[in-house]
Amino acid sequence: MKTQVVIIGSGPAGLLLSEILHRHGIESVVLERSAREHVLSRIRAGVLESTTVDVLRENGLAARMDAEGHPHDGMRIAWAGRDSFMVDTQATLGRRFMVYGQTSIQEDLYAAADRRGQPVLTEVADVVLHEHDGAPGAKPCVTFVQGGEKRRIDCEFIAGCDGFHGVSRRSIPESVRKEYEKVYPFGWLGVMARVKPLPDITYVNHPRGFALASYRNEKLSRFYIQVALEDKVEDWPDDRFWPELKARFPAEMAAAIEEDATIEKSIAPLRSFVSEPMRYGALFLCGDAAHIVPPTGAKGLNLAVSDVFYLSRALARWYGQGKPDLLDSYSAMALRRVWSSVRTSWYLTNLLHRFPHFSEFDQKAQEYELDYLKNSRFAQAALAEQYAGLAYEKVD
Ligand code: APR
Ligand code: PHB
């Protein structure tokens, strides 16, 4: 088998890349380790930056998002004992973001791939990258096993879109790679429930720990609470979860939260991680394969989309005009945006959580940061800009 670009991973990064490449007349084959049903069942965040919304619209992927998603004007921040306030992206920037679950985006991307007959090979094992180091005369290819048979695809480029645990990042020699990591001393317990959501996406700082109210649609809410790293889902039956969630929200909001049996419950640790560079020879990394952010701020999917935007533009320029300049600048350009979102989610995580090791000094500094944010329209505008998403870099 032969193609122009082998894409490893059929998460949002891999499938979006294959779609945009197809629109530029560039062929790709997508390889996925899991079964399609498994990929479609994963529940993740649901806040789309206005830049992400634009990319989906420009590539004909927005029909369902525009019909079922919910445009939002801002995020609300609340903390114990004080009035909550809105960071208003519409009033400060004239930009709205969209609440639309990543699970739905994944469905839309698979449906688009089916419509155009995109080859997506699922349940492949033992994916190995060969001759991807960019040496003169190298002929990149990817081997894998599917249905017990060993197969090989020759290609010109490999896009590593295979998430944090994938094989692509590890195919860059350790001597070339530099990794930056921060592990936070807590996790988030997330639940889904068929109840009416609060009117705003609301982030709460409370002495009992962080809490977040978000939503998927008028009848489906998504809630999160900060929990200890060692906690297990079994430690959090519904009759413990609901009172704890409500104890962290201001009384009038807590009173508006309806309770019902939760329909999904999971715990995820929080970490920030960046691996540099994002290109090695013929291999280009996109999305979680190169970086992880804590969910505070919901930047993970949005960063996958900005990587794909930059890489698809670079490949389109190479195949269309024979110019390698954007391929050469891909890693540096993608990393500038990655680090800015890594910084934002680190900032929001520090601002809104209770850290076990916080001294009284740390606690005071956090409170005064929140005070500043509440009272300064400049501080709010800066956060609004980051929450709604920084503009992509333009090129000639
Ligand atoms: N071979 C083939 N496929 C693989 C391999 C492998 N060795 N390893 C992992 N994969 C697949 C996974 O099964 C998964 O479907 O790669 C895909 C990676 O998808 P995601 O983890 O969703 O990563 P990405 O597409 O970068 O999306 C980023 O998803 O993880 C969230 O918070 C993250 O919102 C962000 C977004
Ligand atoms: C979500 O809706 O799942 C969500 C929203 C905002 C976040 C994280 C997750 O910061």
Short mmCIF file of C-alpha atoms and ligand atoms in Angstrom, two decimals:
data_model
loop_
_atom_site.label_atom_id
_atom_site.label_comp_id
_atom_site.label_asym_id
_atom_site.label_seq_id
_atom_site.Cartn_x
_atom_site.Cartn_y
_atom_site.Cartn_z
CA MET A 1 0.00 0.00 0.00
CA LYS A 2 1.11 3.56 -0.70
CA THR A 3 -0.21 6.99 0.26
CA GLN A 4 1.05 10.54 0.74
CA VAL A 5 0.45 10.89 4.48
CA VAL A 6 0.00 8.10 7.03
CA ILE A 7 -1.97 9.44 10.00
CA ILE A 8 -1.59 7.44 13.21
CA GLY A 9 -4.66 7.80 15.46
CA SER A 10 -8.32 8.54 14.66
CA GLY A 11 -9.04 10.92 17.56
CA PRO A 12 -10.10 14.48 16.73
CA ALA A 13 -6.57 15.40 15.57
CA GLY A 14 -6.15 12.48 13.14
CA LEU A 15 -9.61 12.59 11.58
CA LEU A 16 -9.66 16.38 11.24
CA LEU A 17 -6.25 16.28 9.55
CA SER A 18 -7.40 13.62 7.06
CA GLU A 19 -10.48 15.72 6.25
CA ILE A 20 -8.58 18.96 5.61
CA LEU A 21 -5.88 17.15 3.59
CA HIS A 22 -8.58 15.56 1.44
CA ARG A 23 -10.00 19.03 0.72
CA HIS A 24 -6.55 19.99 -0.58
CA GLY A 25 -6.36 16.87 -2.74
CA ILE A 26 -3.80 15.19 -0.47
CA GLU A 27 -4.24 11.46 0.15
CA SER A 28 -3.98 9.89 3.57
CA VAL A 29 -4.59 6.60 5.38
CA VAL A 30 -5.58 6.65 9.07
CA LEU A 31 -4.45 3.85 11.41
CA GLU A 32 -6.31 3.37 14.70
CA ARG A 33 -5.43 0.95 17.50
CA SER A 34 -8.92 0.71 19.01
CA ALA A 35 -12.30 -0.24 17.61
CA ARG A 36 -14.34 2.62 16.23
CA GLU A 37 -17.07 2.15 18.92
CA HIS A 38 -14.44 2.65 21.59
CA VAL A 39 -13.15 5.88 20.03
CA LEU A 40 -16.74 7.14 19.75
CA SER A 41 -17.60 6.35 23.37
CA ARG A 42 -14.95 8.53 25.04
CA ILE A 43 -16.34 11.48 26.98
CA ARG A 44 -14.20 14.60 27.09
CA ALA A 45 -14.53 18.37 27.43
CA GLY A 46 -16.90 20.45 25.38
CA VAL A 47 -15.77 24.06 25.02
CA LEU A 48 -14.71 25.13 21.51
CA GLU A 49 -12.66 28.29 21.03
CA SER A 50 -13.97 30.62 18.34
CA THR A 51 -10.88 29.69 16.26
CA THR A 52 -11.84 25.99 16.49
CA VAL A 53 -15.41 26.82 15.45
CA ASP A 54 -14.02 28.69 12.41
CA VAL A 55 -11.84 25.72 11.34
CA LEU A 56 -14.81 23.33 11.59
CA ARG A 57 -17.02 25.72 9.60
CA GLU A 58 -14.40 26.37 6.91
CA ASN A 59 -14.04 22.65 6.37
CA GLY A 60 -17.72 21.78 6.11
CA LEU A 61 -17.81 20.06 9.50
CA ALA A 62 -20.11 22.42 11.36
CA ALA A 63 -23.70 21.57 10.34
CA ARG A 64 -24.55 19.61 13.50
CA MET A 65 -22.45 21.83 15.76
CA ASP A 66 -24.33 24.90 14.50
CA ALA A 67 -27.68 23.17 14.99
CA GLU A 68 -27.06 21.54 18.38
CA GLY A 69 -24.15 23.45 19.96
CA HIS A 70 -24.62 26.39 22.30
CA PRO A 71 -22.81 29.66 21.66
CA HIS A 72 -21.66 31.25 24.93
CA ASP A 73 -20.63 34.74 25.90
CA GLY A 74 -18.34 33.98 28.78
CA MET A 75 -17.36 31.96 31.81
CA ARG A 76 -18.52 32.61 35.37
CA ILE A 77 -16.13 32.47 38.32
CA ALA A 78 -17.42 31.99 41.85
CA TRP A 79 -15.68 31.58 45.14
CA ALA A 80 -16.75 30.92 48.65
CA GLY A 81 -18.25 33.86 50.49
CA ARG A 82 -18.15 36.39 47.63
CA ASP A 83 -20.28 37.34 44.64
CA SER A 84 -19.55 35.53 41.42
CA PHE A 85 -18.61 37.40 38.23
CA MET A 86 -18.56 36.80 34.48
CA VAL A 87 -15.49 36.94 32.26
CA ASP A 88 -17.39 38.10 29.18
CA THR A 89 -15.75 37.21 25.86
CA GLN A 90 -18.51 38.83 23.81
CA ALA A 91 -18.40 42.19 25.63
CA THR A 92 -14.58 42.36 25.77
CA LEU A 93 -13.63 40.84 22.39
CA GLY A 94 -16.83 40.56 20.39
CA ARG A 95 -16.23 36.79 20.25
CA ARG A 96 -18.29 33.89 21.47
CA PHE A 97 -17.22 30.32 22.03
CA MET A 98 -19.28 27.17 21.54
CA VAL A 99 -20.31 24.47 23.97
CA TYR A 100 -20.42 21.23 21.97
CA GLY A 101 -19.13 17.90 23.29
CA GLN A 102 -15.97 16.36 21.90
CA THR A 103 -17.89 13.08 21.66
CA SER A 104 -20.19 14.71 19.10
CA ILE A 105 -17.23 16.16 17.17
CA GLN A 106 -15.71 12.69 17.01
CA GLU A 107 -19.00 11.34 15.59
CA ASP A 108 -19.17 14.16 13.03
CA LEU A 109 -15.57 13.49 11.93
CA TYR A 110 -16.15 9.75 11.50
CA ALA A 111 -19.36 10.49 9.53
CA ALA A 112 -17.43 12.87 7.24
CA ALA A 113 -14.69 10.26 6.75
CA ASP A 114 -17.35 7.68 5.76
CA ARG A 115 -18.95 10.11 3.28
CA ARG A 116 -15.72 10.61 1.37
CA GLY A 117 -14.59 6.98 1.61
CA GLN A 118 -11.55 7.84 3.74
CA PRO A 119 -9.52 4.71 4.58
CA VAL A 120 -9.55 4.37 8.41
CA LEU A 121 -7.99 1.06 9.43
CA THR A 122 -9.13 0.26 12.97
CA GLU A 123 -7.92 -2.34 15.48
CA VAL A 124 -4.39 -2.26 14.14
CA ALA A 125 -1.55 -3.44 16.40
CA ASP A 126 2.23 -3.11 16.54
CA VAL A 127 2.44 0.15 14.59
CA VAL A 128 6.11 0.87 13.84
CA LEU A 129 7.56 3.90 12.03
CA HIS A 130 10.53 3.38 9.66
CA GLU A 131 12.95 5.72 7.91
CA HIS A 132 11.19 8.79 9.28
CA ASP A 133 14.35 10.62 10.38
CA GLY A 134 14.56 12.85 7.30
CA ALA A 135 17.97 11.48 6.18
CA PRO A 136 18.65 12.03 2.44
CA GLY A 137 17.10 9.24 0.41
CA ALA A 138 15.08 7.91 3.34
CA LYS A 139 11.80 6.25 2.35
CA PRO A 140 9.35 6.58 5.23
CA CYS A 141 6.89 3.77 5.82
CA VAL A 142 4.71 2.41 8.60
CA THR A 143 4.23 -1.28 9.39
CA PHE A 144 1.44 -2.73 11.51
CA VAL A 145 -0.58 -5.86 12.12
CA GLN A 146 -4.27 -6.04 11.24
CA GLY A 147 -6.39 -9.17 11.58
CA GLY A 148 -3.23 -11.19 12.29
CA GLU A 149 -1.54 -10.05 9.06
CA LYS A 150 1.55 -7.87 8.89
CA ARG A 151 1.08 -4.90 6.54
CA ARG A 152 3.10 -1.95 5.31
CA ILE A 153 2.25 1.48 3.91
CA ASP A 154 4.88 3.55 2.06
CA CYS A 155 4.38 7.27 2.41
CA GLU A 156 5.97 10.72 2.19
CA PHE A 157 4.96 12.02 5.62
CA ILE A 158 3.74 10.56 8.90
CA ALA A 159 1.37 12.49 11.18
CA GLY A 160 1.56 11.28 14.78
CA CYS A 161 -1.97 11.94 16.09
CA ASP A 162 -1.99 8.97 18.47
CA GLY A 163 -2.48 10.69 21.80
CA PHE A 164 -0.34 10.71 24.92
CA HIS A 165 0.19 6.92 25.02
CA GLY A 166 0.86 6.54 21.31
CA VAL A 167 3.93 5.28 19.50
CA SER A 168 4.77 8.43 17.48
CA ARG A 169 6.33 10.64 20.12
CA ARG A 170 8.46 7.71 21.29
CA SER A 171 9.70 7.26 17.72
CA ILE A 172 11.68 10.49 18.11
CA PRO A 173 15.04 9.56 19.64
CA GLU A 174 15.41 10.52 23.30
CA SER A 175 18.52 12.48 22.44
CA VAL A 176 16.39 14.81 20.28
CA ARG A 177 13.33 15.07 22.53
CA LYS A 178 12.92 17.39 25.48
CA GLU A 179 9.94 16.88 27.75
CA TYR A 180 8.44 19.37 30.20
CA GLU A 181 6.02 18.08 32.78
CA LYS A 182 4.02 19.26 35.78
CA VAL A 183 1.85 16.88 37.77
CA TYR A 184 -0.84 18.43 40.00
CA PRO A 185 -1.59 16.91 43.40
CA PHE A 186 -5.29 16.19 42.73
CA GLY A 187 -7.72 14.84 40.15
CA TRP A 188 -11.14 15.72 38.75
CA LEU A 189 -14.17 13.53 39.26
CA GLY A 190 -16.48 14.14 36.28
CA VAL A 191 -20.12 13.13 36.02
CA MET A 192 -22.87 13.46 33.43
CA ALA A 193 -26.49 13.77 34.56
CA ARG A 194 -29.82 14.30 32.79
CA VAL A 195 -30.64 17.54 34.58
CA LYS A 196 -31.12 21.16 33.49
CA PRO A 197 -27.74 22.92 33.45
CA LEU A 198 -26.88 26.17 35.20
CA PRO A 199 -27.10 29.12 32.78
CA ASP A 200 -23.31 29.71 32.66
CA ILE A 201 -20.22 27.52 32.63
CA THR A 202 -19.25 28.16 36.24
CA TYR A 203 -15.83 27.56 37.84
CA VAL A 204 -15.81 27.59 41.66
CA ASN A 205 -12.97 28.01 44.13
CA HIS A 206 -14.02 26.72 47.56
CA PRO A 207 -12.15 25.61 50.69
CA ARG A 208 -13.53 22.10 50.06
CA GLY A 209 -11.95 22.16 46.59
CA PHE A 210 -12.65 23.25 43.03
CA ALA A 211 -15.97 22.58 41.29
CA LEU A 212 -17.23 23.17 37.74
CA ALA A 213 -20.68 23.20 36.18
CA SER A 214 -20.80 22.77 32.41
CA TYR A 215 -23.29 21.31 30.00
CA ARG A 216 -23.96 19.44 26.82
CA ASN A 217 -27.57 20.47 26.09
CA GLU A 218 -30.73 21.79 27.80
CA LYS A 219 -31.30 18.45 29.49
CA LEU A 220 -27.77 17.18 30.02
CA SER A 221 -25.30 18.62 32.54
CA ARG A 222 -21.61 17.93 33.05
CA PHE A 223 -20.15 18.53 36.54
CA TYR A 224 -16.66 18.15 37.95
CA ILE A 225 -15.19 18.32 41.46
CA GLN A 226 -11.59 18.29 42.62
CA VAL A 227 -10.80 15.03 44.44
CA ALA A 228 -7.73 13.49 46.06
CA LEU A 229 -5.32 11.74 43.68
CA GLU A 230 -5.83 8.40 45.35
CA ASP A 231 -9.68 8.55 45.21
CA LYS A 232 -11.51 5.93 43.17
CA VAL A 233 -14.87 6.22 41.42
CA GLU A 234 -16.26 3.71 43.97
CA ASP A 235 -15.45 6.23 46.72
CA TRP A 236 -17.95 8.63 45.16
CA PRO A 237 -21.46 7.11 45.05
CA ASP A 238 -24.16 9.60 44.00
CA ASP A 239 -25.29 10.17 47.57
CA ARG A 240 -21.81 11.48 48.38
CA PHE A 241 -21.26 13.32 45.10
CA TRP A 242 -24.34 15.59 44.98
CA PRO A 243 -24.05 17.04 48.52
CA GLU A 244 -20.33 17.61 47.98
CA LEU A 245 -20.90 19.38 44.64
CA LYS A 246 -23.57 21.62 46.13
CA ALA A 247 -21.48 22.41 49.21
CA ARG A 248 -18.90 24.01 46.91
CA PHE A 249 -21.31 26.25 44.94
CA PRO A 250 -22.74 29.54 46.30
CA ALA A 251 -26.10 28.82 47.98
CA GLU A 252 -28.34 30.29 45.25
CA MET A 253 -26.56 28.29 42.53
CA ALA A 254 -26.52 25.12 44.63
CA ALA A 255 -30.29 25.49 45.04
CA ALA A 256 -30.65 25.58 41.24
CA ILE A 257 -28.69 22.35 40.71
CA GLU A 258 -31.09 19.47 40.12
CA GLU A 259 -30.10 15.95 41.17
CA ASP A 260 -30.59 12.72 39.28
CA ALA A 261 -28.80 9.39 38.93
CA THR A 262 -25.43 10.09 37.26
CA ILE A 263 -24.97 8.40 33.88
CA GLU A 264 -21.19 8.55 33.67
CA LYS A 265 -18.52 8.92 36.31
CA SER A 266 -14.76 8.96 35.92
CA ILE A 267 -11.66 10.36 37.62
CA ALA A 268 -8.74 11.89 35.74
CA PRO A 269 -5.46 13.14 37.21
CA LEU A 270 -4.32 16.63 36.16
CA ARG A 271 -1.06 17.22 34.39
CA SER A 272 0.70 19.62 32.03
CA PHE A 273 3.11 18.06 29.55
CA VAL A 274 4.92 19.31 26.44
CA SER A 275 7.33 17.38 24.22
CA GLU A 276 9.61 19.34 21.88
CA PRO A 277 10.21 19.40 18.95
CA MET A 278 6.91 18.55 17.26
CA ARG A 279 8.68 17.56 14.04
CA TYR A 280 11.41 15.00 13.42
CA GLY A 281 12.26 14.45 9.75
CA ALA A 282 9.15 13.17 8.01
CA LEU A 283 7.23 12.79 11.30
CA PHE A 284 4.95 15.57 12.59
CA LEU A 285 3.15 15.36 15.95
CA CYS A 286 -0.32 16.82 16.53
CA GLY A 287 -2.55 17.01 19.62
CA ASP A 288 -2.15 14.91 22.76
CA ALA A 289 0.76 13.01 21.16
CA ALA A 290 2.87 16.12 21.83
CA HIS A 291 1.15 17.84 24.76
CA ILE A 292 -1.34 17.44 27.58
CA VAL A 293 -3.08 20.20 29.49
CA PRO A 294 -5.14 19.96 32.67
CA PRO A 295 -8.84 20.32 31.78
CA THR A 296 -9.19 23.70 33.52
CA GLY A 297 -10.01 25.93 30.54
CA ALA A 298 -10.81 23.02 28.18
CA LYS A 299 -7.83 23.64 25.90
CA GLY A 300 -6.94 20.03 24.91
CA LEU A 301 -9.16 19.65 21.86
CA ASN A 302 -8.59 23.26 20.81
CA LEU A 303 -4.83 22.72 20.74
CA ALA A 304 -5.24 19.57 18.67
CA VAL A 305 -7.21 21.69 16.18
CA SER A 306 -4.59 24.46 16.03
CA ASP A 307 -1.80 21.91 15.42
CA VAL A 308 -3.85 20.36 12.61
CA PHE A 309 -4.57 23.80 11.16
CA TYR A 310 -0.84 24.62 11.00
CA LEU A 311 0.21 21.18 9.71
CA SER A 312 -2.47 21.00 7.00
CA ARG A 313 -1.54 24.51 5.83
CA ALA A 314 2.12 23.47 5.66
CA LEU A 315 1.38 20.26 3.72
CA ALA A 316 -0.96 22.10 1.34
CA ARG A 317 1.82 24.61 0.60
CA TRP A 318 4.34 21.80 0.04
CA TYR A 319 2.11 19.79 -2.29
CA GLY A 320 0.61 22.87 -3.97
CA GLN A 321 3.68 25.08 -4.45
CA GLY A 322 6.64 22.85 -3.58
CA LYS A 323 7.62 25.19 -0.72
CA PRO A 324 8.90 23.55 2.47
CA ASP A 325 8.96 26.76 4.55
CA LEU A 326 5.85 26.04 6.63
CA LEU A 327 6.88 22.43 7.19
CA ASP A 328 10.19 23.76 8.49
CA SER A 329 8.50 26.28 10.81
CA TYR A 330 5.67 23.91 11.91
CA SER A 331 7.20 22.87 15.23
CA ALA A 332 8.10 26.38 16.35
CA MET A 333 4.76 27.85 15.26
CA ALA A 334 2.63 25.08 16.80
CA LEU A 335 4.64 25.22 20.04
CA ARG A 336 4.08 28.97 20.44
CA ARG A 337 0.36 28.37 20.62
CA VAL A 338 0.76 25.20 22.67
CA TRP A 339 2.77 26.99 25.33
CA SER A 340 0.35 29.87 25.50
CA SER A 341 -2.54 27.46 26.21
CA VAL A 342 -0.37 25.39 28.55
CA ARG A 343 0.29 28.59 30.46
CA THR A 344 -3.41 29.55 30.53
CA SER A 345 -4.54 26.18 31.84
CA TRP A 346 -1.74 26.16 34.42
CA TYR A 347 -2.80 29.68 35.51
CA LEU A 348 -6.48 28.70 35.82
CA THR A 349 -5.57 25.48 37.64
CA ASN A 350 -3.47 27.44 40.16
CA LEU A 351 -6.13 30.11 40.55
CA LEU A 352 -9.10 27.85 41.16
CA HIS A 353 -7.91 24.78 43.07
CA ARG A 354 -7.09 24.18 46.71
CA PHE A 355 -3.56 22.77 46.83
CA PRO A 356 -2.79 20.41 49.73
CA HIS A 357 0.58 22.08 50.36
CA PHE A 358 -0.65 25.70 50.19
CA SER A 359 0.72 27.93 52.95
CA GLU A 360 -1.32 30.82 54.37
CA PHE A 361 0.77 33.06 52.13
CA ASP A 362 -0.13 31.05 49.00
CA GLN A 363 -3.79 31.14 49.98
CA LYS A 364 -3.78 34.93 50.41
CA ALA A 365 -1.98 35.43 47.10
CA GLN A 366 -4.59 33.27 45.35
CA GLU A 367 -7.47 35.23 46.91
CA TYR A 368 -5.96 38.55 45.85
CA GLU A 369 -5.43 37.25 42.33
CA LEU A 370 -9.13 36.40 42.21
CA ASP A 371 -9.98 39.84 43.63
CA TYR A 372 -7.89 41.50 40.96
CA LEU A 373 -9.57 39.47 38.24
CA LYS A 374 -12.98 40.35 39.60
CA ASN A 375 -12.28 44.08 39.75
CA SER A 376 -10.06 44.73 36.73
CA ARG A 377 -11.56 44.86 33.26
CA PHE A 378 -8.02 44.58 31.87
CA ALA A 379 -7.38 41.33 33.72
CA GLN A 380 -10.75 40.04 32.56
CA ALA A 381 -10.05 41.01 28.95
CA ALA A 382 -6.74 39.12 29.05
CA LEU A 383 -8.43 35.98 30.39
CA ALA A 384 -11.34 36.36 27.96
CA GLU A 385 -8.90 36.48 25.05
CA GLN A 386 -7.22 33.27 26.20
CA TYR A 387 -10.48 31.50 26.99
CA ALA A 388 -12.05 32.32 23.61
CA GLY A 389 -8.76 31.38 21.90
CA LEU A 390 -5.80 33.30 20.54
CA ALA A 391 -5.77 33.98 16.80
CA TYR A 392 -3.67 31.69 14.59
CA GLU A 393 -0.46 33.09 13.12
CA LYS A 394 -0.90 34.40 9.61
CA VAL A 395 1.53 33.66 6.78
CA ASP A 396 2.04 35.33 3.37
N1 APR B 1 -1.48 2.99 16.95
C1 APR B 1 -2.64 3.46 16.42
N2 APR B 1 -3.49 4.28 17.09
C2 APR B 1 -3.14 4.64 18.32
C3 APR B 1 -1.92 4.20 18.92
C4 APR B 1 -1.09 3.33 18.18
N3 APR B 1 0.07 2.87 18.69
N4 APR B 1 -1.85 4.73 20.16
C5 APR B 1 -2.97 5.47 20.33
N5 APR B 1 -3.74 5.43 19.22
C6 APR B 1 -5.04 6.09 19.00
C7 APR B 1 -5.94 6.08 20.24
O1 APR B 1 -6.68 4.87 20.32
C8 APR B 1 -6.84 7.30 19.97
O2 APR B 1 -8.02 6.95 19.28
O3 APR B 1 -4.81 7.47 18.76
C9 APR B 1 -5.98 8.20 19.11
C10 APR B 1 -5.57 9.47 19.82
O4 APR B 1 -6.74 10.25 20.07
P1 APR B 1 -6.87 11.26 21.30
O5 APR B 1 -6.30 10.65 22.52
O6 APR B 1 -8.29 11.70 21.32
O7 APR B 1 -5.89 12.47 20.92
P2 APR B 1 -6.07 13.70 19.92
O8 APR B 1 -6.70 13.29 18.63
O9 APR B 1 -4.76 14.38 19.94
O10 APR B 1 -7.15 14.62 20.60
C11 APR B 1 -6.88 15.55 21.56
O11 APR B 1 -8.59 14.58 22.85
O12 APR B 1 -7.51 13.43 24.52
C12 APR B 1 -8.33 14.50 24.25
O13 APR B 1 -8.03 16.17 25.87
C13 APR B 1 -7.64 15.73 24.63
O14 APR B 1 -9.32 17.06 23.88
C14 APR B 1 -8.05 16.59 23.54
C15 APR B 1 -8.13 15.79 22.33
C1 PHB B 2 -16.76 20.29 29.92
O1 PHB B 2 -17.82 20.77 29.50
O2 PHB B 2 -16.58 19.06 29.95
C2 PHB B 2 -15.69 21.21 30.37
C3 PHB B 2 -15.90 22.58 30.35
C4 PHB B 2 -14.91 23.43 30.78
C5 PHB B 2 -13.71 22.92 31.22
C6 PHB B 2 -13.49 21.55 31.24
C7 PHB B 2 -14.48 20.69 30.81
O3 PHB B 2 -12.75 23.76 31.65
#
